[in-house]
Amino acid sequence: MTLKIRLFFNLLLTAFAIGVFASLYSSLDISLNNTSEFSGWVLFASTFFLFLYQLKKRFTFLPLGKSSTWLQSHLYGGLFSSYVFFEHIHWQVPQGLFEISLGITFFMTALTGIFGISLSRRLSYKLSQLDDEIIFETIPERLTVLREQEESVIVNATEEASSNTLAQFHVNQLSDFFDGPKYFWRHLTNTGKTTPLDALKEQERYMNETELKHAKKLRKIILQKEKVDAHHALQLTLKNWLLIHVPLAYTTILLLLPHITIVYAFGGA
Amino acid sequence: MVKKDHILTFKKSHNHKPTSKWQCGNANKSCLQGPDNRGNCPSSSKCQPRRRARTKIASAALWTTLFTLGAILIVFSNQHWLSLLSPGPLSSSHAHIENCATCHSAFNDEKIDWFAAATHASIEENDTKLCLKCHALGNTPTNPHNLANKQLLAISANAQLSELTNGSINQRFAKANLDSTQNEHSCNTCHNEHNRFENLTSTTDQQCVVCHKAQFTSFSTDHPEFKQYPFNRRTRIQFDHTSHISKHFTDKDYSDLAPTGCQQCHLPDSKGENMIVRGFDKSCASCHLDEIVGTNRATEKGLTIFTIPGLDLETLADNNITIGEWPEDAEDEVTPFMALWLKQMPGMTLTLKELKGIDLLDLSEASQKELLHVQALATSVKSIIYDLRMHGADGFIKHIKASTNINSTDTMHLVGMLPPSLIKQWQRQWFPSMMKESTTTNVTSSYLDTSQNISKEKRALIEDNDSIDLTSAATDDDSWFDNILTDSESEDESIDEIDSEHEAEVEWSSEDKAMAGGWYQDEFTLRYRPSGHHDQFLKSWMSLSSSIGNSEMNDLLTALRDENSPGVCSKCHSADISKQGSLVVNWQGNQRDMNQHDFTQFSHLAHFSLPNKLSCTSCHQLNTEAEYEKGFNDNKSSTFSSNFNNIKQEKCSSCHNEDQANEQCLTCHNYHIGNQSFMAMPDELTKEK
């Protein structure tokens, strides 16, 4: 099943679920039933289902089906529960501090979820466009290796060419560049300022033949560093958006409990 | 082609296993062993292992959970912070309520009990009871439209049955889904407080229609045709618009007084809904006031209240029936007012019954028994006159109170400021020896003796005054009654003669003198002339007689409502038969009770804001064929023929449709039907939270 067919099928299924819910909701509303209760429990059930994905990830050893299936269910379940949420609040901004807090946490959870999906799709594609596959945890070591290589080239060039053009360039530009992951936003958004590679090219007109030979080696190392930085920026984002999404999901689940209690204890008037 | 990362993989190092919580913090050279589960490096104390992303997420989730739980506990444990749980401000109608427990029965429970309350099925019922503490919605407040089951069944039986027309699939599903056994609804079925969602009273048309047998989709397309709208009864004030507009207003004698538009007689009520009549003074007096006070009346202008009945004295004398002093020329009959009084006296009910249909002026064929009844009647009439003479209005009031159980304020209106001097004049003219008779005959019956608290000395004094010299009657301890008796008597003899001469010159009758209204004597009778519109004496007697409804009162009411009776009240003020069978006189036109809610409402005022588009006659068109007056032949308000044509639904839907003015059910209809008053505000409302 191609990605497009899967997307179409899943969206169709979600739209059908939303249609059934909307129809039930409308008919219950017309027949003077408590639609808030209906939409509330559907929302609670769907939210709990979404939360189960987190548990599934925790207990990977349990035979609960393929993780990719869970992820797809989580994504489209999230879309469905977002619709139910807006129907539950009657497409209006909630009032009262508690309800506003609950509304915001749910809304932000959904929003970060959508943002995360968007990132997963976009950044994964960008990662696939990079030639190398780099494990995130190996990046510090890779950076250390590259820094050592760069320093070696600079030392050799300075000794062989009896010129400090590259050494000066190292001090001014490359020392900081190789100090750690750089240009996070440029790699994430493909926009930004001049790279060290551009600066190196500008410096080449001041170099002699020997230095130019070493500059060529240096260019390769800088390119490697750029790739590692890109991996770092993209992978860090992919991993860390969950730092917002998951805690918000926990908060939502927790706030739901007093919400349900209050609604039932005081909902008679 | 993506190159695999062969430099270091998790297969070669524990440090890079994705399931481990920590990773090596040594960027220069990571060891194969890697940090332990607590984040400690087993090989070098200088190495500071770092959390993996998933560990960071779990840690953030844990701290967020703890923070949220703490916040919840703090809010729930602090009484002052409970307001944070409120789902929003109250609507303006309830904004004055400060105590949550006023509406929420569970609020005063312990917090832990809120969880238990949330599972109670009775919570809605309890909270609804709290709503009803302020909102009085009748005996069946949770029934649809607050109507009793019997009324609902009756309405359902009369409903126009039709299939669901163009309703959406949701409507059809909702109709099928409607729980027909659920006949009661709590307030929150329709009313959402705390400004949640829409306004407090928002209800959709589909919600209105779903319960009804007559299904339709919108007012302009398939709403059932109106039935006799807006008239569901005859008018309370009998006013024939057709005859007035086509005949009287064009009469050259009255055309100058005729109104030039509807608004000269009608104006909207305080809510702008009903059109009420401006009142007699502004709408009717210019033509009809003379008719009420009797200025142009050919017959007597006052209502006969007391009279000396005419008796066949000759026959009585022939049969040795003694009745004492009695005017020979008296020829009137016992009035309904006197009959009412007479029936309070012992044996008189039987007497009046026996004498019913007998001509008292010709007793030649009367039996001895009937003659004795005539004697009893004459004695009782004298008792009335004696009582009036002795006590004036007070005697009348005591009698009315004894027979009706009404309060003092009402009785004051019922005597109409009856002047004692007039009674005295009447008594002295026709029964000059009454006081002497009272000591020798049984005129002062046991009724008089027991019902009147008057001392023997005082009576003797009056008796002496009547026969000898009235000027010396006053004593130190006399009441107002005694003063009234004496204040004019001292000069009576001398002044009477002068007055008679003057009256002869002016030639004004006592009736004409009483043109401003009130009591006057006309030969053998005491009459009351209406003082104008809203005469309290006539109004009070009509209201009293209609409310009591026994045979004596019915006779009295019939006399008062006679079309030729002075005051001509019944010419305009119709009467309806109440559920109890008594007549209720309609003293006012349609007066809307602000607490009374009907199924249909219409704001005249809102429609006045449409200049040059609508006039009164756009909707109210005269029905010149209607037999309006015939509707008043009986006292049933439901049998009528209106002066105006019924308003058709198409008249309203010409504006109230999808494109123009709104056509929602609640624009014209009320849900809560019946009398809805706002009850006393509970104390809790003003207490602190």
XYZ file of C-alpha atoms in Angstrom, chain A residues 153-154 157-158 161-170 173-174 196-219 222:
41
model
C 45.042 19.866 8.566
C 45.568 23.372 9.945
C 49.245 23.511 6.401
C 50.884 26.062 8.666
C 53.265 26.515 3.725
C 55.031 28.738 6.250
C 51.967 30.910 6.234
C 49.372 31.520 8.879
C 46.436 32.259 6.580
C 44.665 28.980 7.404
C 45.710 29.195 11.054
C 44.199 32.650 11.231
C 41.077 31.331 9.524
C 40.889 28.544 12.078
C 36.014 30.866 12.053
C 36.654 27.159 12.275
C 32.263 28.522 6.823
C 32.614 26.992 3.394
C 31.799 30.311 1.785
C 34.252 32.034 4.087
C 36.949 29.521 3.162
C 36.386 30.215 -0.514
C 36.861 33.920 0.085
C 40.109 33.224 1.908
C 41.517 31.084 -0.905
C 42.673 34.080 -2.950
C 45.135 34.893 -0.190
C 46.584 31.360 -0.090
C 49.625 29.947 -1.793
C 49.683 26.608 -3.584
C 50.482 24.572 -0.492
C 47.731 26.201 1.482
C 45.280 25.642 -1.333
C 46.101 21.947 -1.274
C 45.330 21.803 2.429
C 42.269 23.996 1.941
C 40.870 21.334 -0.328
C 41.175 18.773 2.487
C 39.655 21.271 4.855
C 36.676 21.781 2.549
C 33.767 21.208 6.681
